[in-house]
mmCIF file of C-alpha atoms and ligand atoms in Angstrom:
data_model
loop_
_atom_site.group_PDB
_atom_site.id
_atom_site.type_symbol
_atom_site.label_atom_id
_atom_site.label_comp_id
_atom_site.label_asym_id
_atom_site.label_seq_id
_atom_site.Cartn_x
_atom_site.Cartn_y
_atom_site.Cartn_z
ATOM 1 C CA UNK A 1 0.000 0.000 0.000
ATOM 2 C CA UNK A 2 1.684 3.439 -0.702
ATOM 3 C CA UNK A 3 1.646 5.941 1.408
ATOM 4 C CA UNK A 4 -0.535 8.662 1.300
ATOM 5 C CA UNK A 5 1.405 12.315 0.398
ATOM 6 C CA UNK A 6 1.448 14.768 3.133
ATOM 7 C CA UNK A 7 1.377 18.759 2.152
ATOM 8 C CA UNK A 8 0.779 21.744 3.989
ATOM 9 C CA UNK A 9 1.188 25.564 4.624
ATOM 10 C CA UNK A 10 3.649 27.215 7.850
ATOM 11 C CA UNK A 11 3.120 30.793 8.733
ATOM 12 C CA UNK A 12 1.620 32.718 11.584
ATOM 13 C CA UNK A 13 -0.873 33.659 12.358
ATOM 14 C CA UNK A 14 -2.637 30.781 9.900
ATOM 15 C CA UNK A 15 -6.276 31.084 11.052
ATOM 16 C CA UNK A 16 -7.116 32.566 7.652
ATOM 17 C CA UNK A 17 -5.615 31.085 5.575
ATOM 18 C CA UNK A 18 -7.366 29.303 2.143
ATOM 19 C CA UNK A 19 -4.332 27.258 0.917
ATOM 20 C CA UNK A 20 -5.463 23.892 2.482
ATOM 21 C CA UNK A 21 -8.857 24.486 0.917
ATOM 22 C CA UNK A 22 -7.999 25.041 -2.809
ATOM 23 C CA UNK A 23 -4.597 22.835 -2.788
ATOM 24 C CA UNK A 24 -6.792 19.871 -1.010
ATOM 25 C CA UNK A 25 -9.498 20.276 -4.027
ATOM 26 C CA UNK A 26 -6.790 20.059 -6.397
ATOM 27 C CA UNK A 27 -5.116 17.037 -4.776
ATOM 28 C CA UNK A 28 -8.693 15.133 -4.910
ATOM 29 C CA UNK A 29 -9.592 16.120 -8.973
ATOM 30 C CA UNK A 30 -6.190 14.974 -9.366
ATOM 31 C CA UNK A 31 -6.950 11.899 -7.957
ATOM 32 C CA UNK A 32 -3.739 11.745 -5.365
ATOM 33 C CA UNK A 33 -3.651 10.303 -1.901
ATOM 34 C CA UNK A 34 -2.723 13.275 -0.837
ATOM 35 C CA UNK A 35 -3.704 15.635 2.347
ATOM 36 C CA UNK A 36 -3.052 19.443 2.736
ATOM 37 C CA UNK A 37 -3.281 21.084 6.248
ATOM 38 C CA UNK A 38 -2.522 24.468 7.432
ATOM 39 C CA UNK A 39 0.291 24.063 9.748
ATOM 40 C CA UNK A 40 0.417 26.923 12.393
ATOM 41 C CA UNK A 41 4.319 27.686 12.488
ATOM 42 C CA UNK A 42 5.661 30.051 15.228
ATOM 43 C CA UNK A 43 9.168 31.757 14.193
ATOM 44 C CA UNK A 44 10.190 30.114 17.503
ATOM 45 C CA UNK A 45 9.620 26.306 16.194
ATOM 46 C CA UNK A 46 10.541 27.027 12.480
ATOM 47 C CA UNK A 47 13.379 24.824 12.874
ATOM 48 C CA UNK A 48 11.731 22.093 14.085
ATOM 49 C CA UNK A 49 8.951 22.090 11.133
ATOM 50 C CA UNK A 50 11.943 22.023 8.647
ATOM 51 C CA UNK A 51 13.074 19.331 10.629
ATOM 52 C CA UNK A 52 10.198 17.184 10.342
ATOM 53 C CA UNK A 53 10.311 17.477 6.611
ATOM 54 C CA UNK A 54 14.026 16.375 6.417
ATOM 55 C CA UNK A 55 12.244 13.144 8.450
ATOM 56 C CA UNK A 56 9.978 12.664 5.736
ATOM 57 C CA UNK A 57 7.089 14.039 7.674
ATOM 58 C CA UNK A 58 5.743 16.170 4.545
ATOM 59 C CA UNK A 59 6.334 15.700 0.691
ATOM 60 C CA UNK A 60 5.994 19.609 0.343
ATOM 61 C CA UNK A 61 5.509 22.801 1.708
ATOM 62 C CA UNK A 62 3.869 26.562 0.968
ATOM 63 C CA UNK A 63 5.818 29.175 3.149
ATOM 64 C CA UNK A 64 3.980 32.285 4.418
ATOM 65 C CA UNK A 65 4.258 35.447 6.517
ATOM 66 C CA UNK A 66 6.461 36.118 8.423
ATOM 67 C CA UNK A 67 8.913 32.695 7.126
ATOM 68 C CA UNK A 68 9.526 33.552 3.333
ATOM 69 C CA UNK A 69 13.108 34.705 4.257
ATOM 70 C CA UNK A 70 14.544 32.752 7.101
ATOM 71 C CA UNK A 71 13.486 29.919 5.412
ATOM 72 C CA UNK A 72 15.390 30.548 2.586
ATOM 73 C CA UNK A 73 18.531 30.922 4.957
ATOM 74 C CA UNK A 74 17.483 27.484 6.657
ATOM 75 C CA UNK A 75 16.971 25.254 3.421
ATOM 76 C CA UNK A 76 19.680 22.925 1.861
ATOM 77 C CA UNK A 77 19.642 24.485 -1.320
ATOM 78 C CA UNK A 78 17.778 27.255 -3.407
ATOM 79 C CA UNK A 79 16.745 27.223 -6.638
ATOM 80 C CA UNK A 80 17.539 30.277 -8.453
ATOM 81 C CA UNK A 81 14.379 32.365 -8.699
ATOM 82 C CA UNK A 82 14.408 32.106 -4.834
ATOM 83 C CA UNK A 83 18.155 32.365 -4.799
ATOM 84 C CA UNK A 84 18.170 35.859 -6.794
ATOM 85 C CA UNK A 85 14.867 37.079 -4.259
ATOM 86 C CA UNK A 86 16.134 35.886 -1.098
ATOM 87 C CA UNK A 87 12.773 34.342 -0.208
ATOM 88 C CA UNK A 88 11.357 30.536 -0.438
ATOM 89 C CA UNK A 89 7.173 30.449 -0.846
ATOM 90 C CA UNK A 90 7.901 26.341 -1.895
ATOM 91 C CA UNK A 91 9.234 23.698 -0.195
ATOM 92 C CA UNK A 92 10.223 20.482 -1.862
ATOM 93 C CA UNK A 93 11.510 17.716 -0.226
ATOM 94 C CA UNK A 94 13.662 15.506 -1.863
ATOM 95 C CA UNK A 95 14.993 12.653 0.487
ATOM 96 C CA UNK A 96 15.881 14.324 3.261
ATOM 97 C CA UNK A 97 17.202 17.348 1.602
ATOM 98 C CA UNK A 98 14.767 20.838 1.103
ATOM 99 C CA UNK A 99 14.844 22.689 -1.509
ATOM 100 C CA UNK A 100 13.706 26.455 -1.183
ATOM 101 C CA UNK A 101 11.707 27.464 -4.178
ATOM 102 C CA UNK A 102 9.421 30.855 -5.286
ATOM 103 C CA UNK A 103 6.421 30.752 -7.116
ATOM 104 C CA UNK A 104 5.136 34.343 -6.007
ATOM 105 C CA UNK A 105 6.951 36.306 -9.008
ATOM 106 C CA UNK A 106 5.564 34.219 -11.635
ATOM 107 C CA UNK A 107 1.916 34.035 -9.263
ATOM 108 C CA UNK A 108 1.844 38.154 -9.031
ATOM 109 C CA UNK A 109 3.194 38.570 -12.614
ATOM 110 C CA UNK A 110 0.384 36.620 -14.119
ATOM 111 C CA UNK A 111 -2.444 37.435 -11.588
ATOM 112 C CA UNK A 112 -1.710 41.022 -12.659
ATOM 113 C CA UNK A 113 -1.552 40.861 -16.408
ATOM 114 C CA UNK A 114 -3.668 37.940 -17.399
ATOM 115 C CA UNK A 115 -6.770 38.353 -14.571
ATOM 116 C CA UNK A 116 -6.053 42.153 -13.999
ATOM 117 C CA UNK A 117 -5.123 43.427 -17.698
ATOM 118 C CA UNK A 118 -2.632 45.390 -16.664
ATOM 119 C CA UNK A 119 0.389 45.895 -18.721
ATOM 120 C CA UNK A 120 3.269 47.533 -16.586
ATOM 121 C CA UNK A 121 5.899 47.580 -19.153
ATOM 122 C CA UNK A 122 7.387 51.386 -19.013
ATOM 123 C CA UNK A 123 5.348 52.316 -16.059
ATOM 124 C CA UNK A 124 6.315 54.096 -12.778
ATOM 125 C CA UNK A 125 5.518 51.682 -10.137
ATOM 126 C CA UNK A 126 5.319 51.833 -6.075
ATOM 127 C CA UNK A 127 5.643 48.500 -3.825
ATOM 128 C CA UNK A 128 4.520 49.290 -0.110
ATOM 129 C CA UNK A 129 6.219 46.579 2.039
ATOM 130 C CA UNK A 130 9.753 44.680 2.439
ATOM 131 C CA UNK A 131 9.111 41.308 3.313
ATOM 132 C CA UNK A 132 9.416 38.153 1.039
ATOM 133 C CA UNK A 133 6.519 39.210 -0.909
ATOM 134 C CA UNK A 134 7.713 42.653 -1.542
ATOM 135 C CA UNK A 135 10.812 41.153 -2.932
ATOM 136 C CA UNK A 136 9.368 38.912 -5.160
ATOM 137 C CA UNK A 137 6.550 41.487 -6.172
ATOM 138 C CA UNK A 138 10.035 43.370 -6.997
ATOM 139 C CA UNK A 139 11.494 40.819 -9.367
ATOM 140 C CA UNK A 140 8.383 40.535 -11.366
ATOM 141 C CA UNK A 141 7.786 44.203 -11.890
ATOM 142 C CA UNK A 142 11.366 44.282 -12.702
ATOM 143 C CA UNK A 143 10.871 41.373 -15.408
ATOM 144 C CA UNK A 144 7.581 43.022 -16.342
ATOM 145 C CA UNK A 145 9.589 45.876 -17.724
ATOM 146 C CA UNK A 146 8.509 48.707 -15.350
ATOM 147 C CA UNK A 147 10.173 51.823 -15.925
ATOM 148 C CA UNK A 148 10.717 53.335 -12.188
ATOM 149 C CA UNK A 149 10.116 51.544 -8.838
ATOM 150 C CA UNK A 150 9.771 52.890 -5.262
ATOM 151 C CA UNK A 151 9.718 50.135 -2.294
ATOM 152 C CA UNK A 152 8.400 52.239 1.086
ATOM 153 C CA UNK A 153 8.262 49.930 4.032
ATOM 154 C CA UNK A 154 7.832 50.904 7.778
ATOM 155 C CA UNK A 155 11.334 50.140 8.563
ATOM 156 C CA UNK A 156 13.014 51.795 5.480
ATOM 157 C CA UNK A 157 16.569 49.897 5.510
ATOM 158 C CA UNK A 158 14.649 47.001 4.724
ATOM 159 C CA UNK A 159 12.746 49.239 1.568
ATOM 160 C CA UNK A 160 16.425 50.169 0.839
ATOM 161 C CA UNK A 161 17.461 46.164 -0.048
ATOM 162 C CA UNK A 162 14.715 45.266 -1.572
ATOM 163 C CA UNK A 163 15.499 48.649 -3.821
ATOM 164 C CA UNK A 164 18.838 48.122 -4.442
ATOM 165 C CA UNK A 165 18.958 44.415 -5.295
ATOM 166 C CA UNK A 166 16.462 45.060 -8.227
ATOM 167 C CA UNK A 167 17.911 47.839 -9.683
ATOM 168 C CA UNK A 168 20.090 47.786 -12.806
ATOM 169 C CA UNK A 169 20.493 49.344 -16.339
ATOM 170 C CA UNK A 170 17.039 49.436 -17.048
ATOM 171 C CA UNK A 171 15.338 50.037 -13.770
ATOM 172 C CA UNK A 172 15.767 53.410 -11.438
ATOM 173 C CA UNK A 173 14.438 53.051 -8.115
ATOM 174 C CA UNK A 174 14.109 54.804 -4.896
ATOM 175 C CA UNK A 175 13.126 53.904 -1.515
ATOM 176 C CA UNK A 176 11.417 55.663 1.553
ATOM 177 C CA UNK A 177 9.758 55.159 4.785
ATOM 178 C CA UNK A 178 5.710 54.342 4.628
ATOM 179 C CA UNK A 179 5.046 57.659 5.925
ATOM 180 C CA UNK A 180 5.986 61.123 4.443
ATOM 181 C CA UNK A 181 6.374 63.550 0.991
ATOM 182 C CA UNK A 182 8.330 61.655 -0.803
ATOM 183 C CA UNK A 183 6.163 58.440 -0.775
ATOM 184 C CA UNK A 184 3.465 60.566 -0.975
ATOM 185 C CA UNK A 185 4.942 62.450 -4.571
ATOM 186 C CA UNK A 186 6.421 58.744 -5.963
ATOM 187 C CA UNK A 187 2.345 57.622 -5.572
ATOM 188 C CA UNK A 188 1.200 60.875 -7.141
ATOM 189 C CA UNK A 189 3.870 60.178 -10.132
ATOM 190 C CA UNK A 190 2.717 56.556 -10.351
ATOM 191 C CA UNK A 191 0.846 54.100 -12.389
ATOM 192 C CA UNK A 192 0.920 51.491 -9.769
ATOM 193 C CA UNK A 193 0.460 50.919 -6.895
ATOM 194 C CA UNK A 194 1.287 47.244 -4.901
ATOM 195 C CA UNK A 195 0.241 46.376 -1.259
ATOM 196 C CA UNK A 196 2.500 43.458 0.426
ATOM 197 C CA UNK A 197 1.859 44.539 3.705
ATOM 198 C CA UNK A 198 0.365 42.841 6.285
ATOM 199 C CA UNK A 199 -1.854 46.332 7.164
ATOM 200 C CA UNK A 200 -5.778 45.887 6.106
ATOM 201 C CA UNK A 201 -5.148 41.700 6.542
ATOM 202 C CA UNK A 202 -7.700 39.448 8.607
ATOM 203 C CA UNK A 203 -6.284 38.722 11.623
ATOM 204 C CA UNK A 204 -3.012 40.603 11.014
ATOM 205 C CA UNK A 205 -1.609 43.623 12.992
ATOM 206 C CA UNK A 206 -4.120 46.062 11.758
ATOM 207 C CA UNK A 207 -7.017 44.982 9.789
ATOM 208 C CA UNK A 208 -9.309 47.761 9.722
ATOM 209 C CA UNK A 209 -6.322 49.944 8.505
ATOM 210 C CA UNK A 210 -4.604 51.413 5.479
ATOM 211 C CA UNK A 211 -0.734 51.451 4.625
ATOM 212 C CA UNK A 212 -0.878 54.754 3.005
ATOM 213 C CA UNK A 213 -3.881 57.149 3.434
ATOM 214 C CA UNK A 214 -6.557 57.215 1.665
ATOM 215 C CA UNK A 215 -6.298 60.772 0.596
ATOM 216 C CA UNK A 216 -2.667 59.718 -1.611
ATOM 217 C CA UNK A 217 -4.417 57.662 -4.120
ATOM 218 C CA UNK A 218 -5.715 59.093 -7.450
ATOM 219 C CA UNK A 219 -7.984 57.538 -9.550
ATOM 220 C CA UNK A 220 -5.397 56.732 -12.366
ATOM 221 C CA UNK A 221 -3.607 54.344 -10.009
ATOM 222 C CA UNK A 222 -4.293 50.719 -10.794
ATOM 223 C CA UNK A 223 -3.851 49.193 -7.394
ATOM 224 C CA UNK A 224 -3.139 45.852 -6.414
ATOM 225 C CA UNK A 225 -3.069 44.343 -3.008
ATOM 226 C CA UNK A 226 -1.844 40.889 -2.181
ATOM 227 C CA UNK A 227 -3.685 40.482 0.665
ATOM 228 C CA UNK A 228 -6.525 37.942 -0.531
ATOM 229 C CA UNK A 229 -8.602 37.788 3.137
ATOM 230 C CA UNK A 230 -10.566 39.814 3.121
ATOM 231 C CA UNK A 231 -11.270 40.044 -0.400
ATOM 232 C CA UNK A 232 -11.760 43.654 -0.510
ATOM 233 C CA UNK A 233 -8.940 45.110 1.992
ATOM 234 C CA UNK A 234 -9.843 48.996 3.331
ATOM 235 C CA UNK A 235 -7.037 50.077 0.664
ATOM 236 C CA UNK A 236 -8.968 48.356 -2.111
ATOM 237 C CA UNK A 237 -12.224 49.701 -1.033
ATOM 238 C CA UNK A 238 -10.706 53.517 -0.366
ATOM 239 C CA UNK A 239 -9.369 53.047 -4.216
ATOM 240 C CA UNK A 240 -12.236 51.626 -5.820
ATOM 241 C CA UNK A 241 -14.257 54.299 -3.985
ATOM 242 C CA UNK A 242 -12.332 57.023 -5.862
ATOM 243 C CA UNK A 243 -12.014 55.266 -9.237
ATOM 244 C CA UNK A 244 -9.522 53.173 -9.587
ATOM 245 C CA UNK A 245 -9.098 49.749 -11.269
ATOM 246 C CA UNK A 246 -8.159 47.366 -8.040
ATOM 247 C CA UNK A 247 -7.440 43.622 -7.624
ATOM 248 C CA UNK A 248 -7.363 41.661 -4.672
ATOM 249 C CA UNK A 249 -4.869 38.903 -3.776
ATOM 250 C CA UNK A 250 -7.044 35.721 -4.618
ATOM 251 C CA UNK A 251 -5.931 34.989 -8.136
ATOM 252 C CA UNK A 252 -2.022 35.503 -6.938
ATOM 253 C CA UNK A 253 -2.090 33.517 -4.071
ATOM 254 C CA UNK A 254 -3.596 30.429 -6.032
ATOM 255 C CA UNK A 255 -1.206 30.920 -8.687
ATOM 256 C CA UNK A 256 1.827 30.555 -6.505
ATOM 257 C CA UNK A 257 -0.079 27.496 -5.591
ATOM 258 C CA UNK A 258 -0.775 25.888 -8.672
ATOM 259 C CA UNK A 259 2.513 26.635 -9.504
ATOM 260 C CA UNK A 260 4.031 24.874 -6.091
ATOM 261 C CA UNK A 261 1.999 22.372 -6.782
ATOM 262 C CA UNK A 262 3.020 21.245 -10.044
ATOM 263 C CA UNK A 263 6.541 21.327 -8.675
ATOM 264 C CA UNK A 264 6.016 18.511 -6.281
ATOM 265 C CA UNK A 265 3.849 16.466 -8.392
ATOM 266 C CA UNK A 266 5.416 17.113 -12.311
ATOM 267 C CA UNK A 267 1.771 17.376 -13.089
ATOM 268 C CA UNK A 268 -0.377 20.153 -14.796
ATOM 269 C CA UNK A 269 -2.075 21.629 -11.600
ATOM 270 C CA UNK A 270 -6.514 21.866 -12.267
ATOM 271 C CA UNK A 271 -6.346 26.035 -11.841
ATOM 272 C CA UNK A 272 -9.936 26.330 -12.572
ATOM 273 C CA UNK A 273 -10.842 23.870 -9.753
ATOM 274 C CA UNK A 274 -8.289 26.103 -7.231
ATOM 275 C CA UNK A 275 -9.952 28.993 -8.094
ATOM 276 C CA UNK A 276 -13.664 28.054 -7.851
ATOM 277 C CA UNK A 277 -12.009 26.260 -4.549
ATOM 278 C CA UNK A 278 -10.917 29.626 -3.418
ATOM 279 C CA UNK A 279 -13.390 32.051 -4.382
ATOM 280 C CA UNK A 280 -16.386 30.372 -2.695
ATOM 281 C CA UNK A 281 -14.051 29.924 0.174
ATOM 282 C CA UNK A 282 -13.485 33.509 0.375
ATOM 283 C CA UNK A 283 -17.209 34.085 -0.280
ATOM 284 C CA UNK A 284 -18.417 32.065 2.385
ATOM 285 C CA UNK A 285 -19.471 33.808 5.404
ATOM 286 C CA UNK A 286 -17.096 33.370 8.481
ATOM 287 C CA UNK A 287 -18.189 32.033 11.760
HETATM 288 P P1 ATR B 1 6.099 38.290 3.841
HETATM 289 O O1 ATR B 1 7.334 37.488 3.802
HETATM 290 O O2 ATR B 1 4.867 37.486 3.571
HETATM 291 O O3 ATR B 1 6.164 39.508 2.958
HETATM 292 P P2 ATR B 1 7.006 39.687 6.191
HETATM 293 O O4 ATR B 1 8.413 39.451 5.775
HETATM 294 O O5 ATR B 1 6.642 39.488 7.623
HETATM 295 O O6 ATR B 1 6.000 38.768 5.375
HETATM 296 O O7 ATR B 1 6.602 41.139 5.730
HETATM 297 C C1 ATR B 1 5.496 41.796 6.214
HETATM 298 C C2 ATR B 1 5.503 43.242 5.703
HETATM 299 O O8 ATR B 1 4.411 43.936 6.311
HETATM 300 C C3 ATR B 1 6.766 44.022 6.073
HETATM 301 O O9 ATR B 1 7.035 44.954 5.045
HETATM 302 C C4 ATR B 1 6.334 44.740 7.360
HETATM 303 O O10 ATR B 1 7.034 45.933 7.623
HETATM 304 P P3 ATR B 1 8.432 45.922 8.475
HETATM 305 O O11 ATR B 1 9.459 45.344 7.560
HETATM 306 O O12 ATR B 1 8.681 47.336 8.776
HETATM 307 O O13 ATR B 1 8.176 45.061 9.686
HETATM 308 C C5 ATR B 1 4.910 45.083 7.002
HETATM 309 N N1 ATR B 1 4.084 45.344 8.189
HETATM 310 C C6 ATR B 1 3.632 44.444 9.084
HETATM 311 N N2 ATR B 1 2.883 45.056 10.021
HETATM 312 C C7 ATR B 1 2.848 46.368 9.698
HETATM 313 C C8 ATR B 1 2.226 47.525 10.266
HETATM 314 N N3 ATR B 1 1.470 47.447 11.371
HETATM 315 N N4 ATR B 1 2.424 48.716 9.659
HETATM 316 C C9 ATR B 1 3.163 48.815 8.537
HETATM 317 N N5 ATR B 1 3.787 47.762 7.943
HETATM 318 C C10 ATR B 1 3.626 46.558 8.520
#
């Protein structure tokens, strides 16, 4: 009898999360013997979760807040999209060795052209945030073509690596703190505007608020946030109230999972059952 396939999700907090509900109904259309589980990870006891994967205690895992980036210090070996961003979203575990993958560039870069429309090539573009997101978010809008990019984050050194390991020949950027003029004249010069903040998230550090206020947007911004629970963050609402063209963080975040997916299975991942998975998931009134 073969043994059934263990997957799951570490982050914290997890009480939100909707990875165990679309990646289990792709496991089942697939037909695998396969279970998916959110597994509640505290930065304290990351070790010991990577641990039990070296012990064969899970054939794969997603990586979220606050992880992406120690974990990519902590696994055996990197492959080199999450090499060049610093920052593993993908676990794969091969024997006992893990190796640190990222599917969030490729997840963002095609949840925001082919399900939002929106071509950034030659655009001025602003990422709020510094984490593992931000960085990937980075790397795609810096493969996307943009023309200028401005990473603000609460701690600004952080903005200022994120900044400076994307920028090249064809790429200016700049980087600030997530509070005063100059953030507030990049957004007013920009096209684009990314959330990877935790701010406006369910269960995060400030869900009823907004990274930037509302009275910065305009309505030519097109502006994303990868948040996905709630669907509609405060920033999204504040932007669609004033005009612009938004998108939420549902079609990214089961992107990065198809994509993750297909890595530890070599098979095509069923992306319309995901997202039918994940949108009457998110639809679904909460207890
Ligand atoms: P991930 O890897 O998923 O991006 P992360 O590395 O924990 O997660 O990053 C979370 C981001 O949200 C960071 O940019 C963090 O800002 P700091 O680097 O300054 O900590 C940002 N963030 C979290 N809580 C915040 C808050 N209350 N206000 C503003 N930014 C916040």
């Amino acid at each position: 009898m073969s043994q059934q396939l263990r997957f799951g999700v570490i982050g914290w907090p997890l009480s939100h999360t909707l990875s165990p509900i679309f990646q289990q109904a792709a496991l089942d259309a697939m037909g695998l013997d396969a279970t998916y589980m959110a597994a509640a990870t505290s930065p304290d006891v990351i070790e010991m979760r990577l641990q039990e994967a070296r012990e064969g205690n899970w054939r794969g895992l997603n990586v979220t807040v606050p992880h992406k980036i120690r974990v990519a210090e902590l696994v055996d070996e990197l492959t080199p999209s999450a090499k060049r961003m610093g920052a593993v979203n993908t676990i794969d575990v091969a024997g006992c060795k893990l190796i640190g993958d990222n599917t969030d560039a490729d997840g963002f870069a095609r949840a925001l052209t082919q399900y939002g429309g929106f071509d950034p090539s030659g655009v001025r573009a602003v990422i709020l945030g510094a984490g593992g997101a931000a960085r990937a978010v980075a790397w795609a809008l810096r493969d996307l073509g943009v023309s200028h990019l401005t990473v603000a984050n609460r701690h600004p050194a952080r903005a200022e690596t994120v900044a400076t390991a994307v920028d090249g020949e064809s790429l200016a950027t700049s980087a600030f703190g997530l509070s005063g003029p100059e953030l507030k004249r990049a957004i007013s010069r920009a096209t684009l505007l990314v959330n990877t903040t935790s701010v406006g998230m369910a269960g995060g550090p400030a869900p009823a608020g907004l990274p930037v206020p509302s009275s910065w947007l305009k309505q030519q911004l097109f502006v994303c946030d990868i948040v996905y629970q709630p669907a509609e963050t405060p920033m999204l609402t504040s932007a669609r109230n004033i005009g612009c063209r938004t998108q939420g963080g549902l079609e990214m975040l089961v992107l990065q999972g198809a994509a993750s997916l297909e890595r530890w299975t070599e098979r095509r991942a069923p992306l319309p059952t995901m997202m039918r998975a994940a949108r009457s998931a998110l639809s679904a009134p909460t207890a």
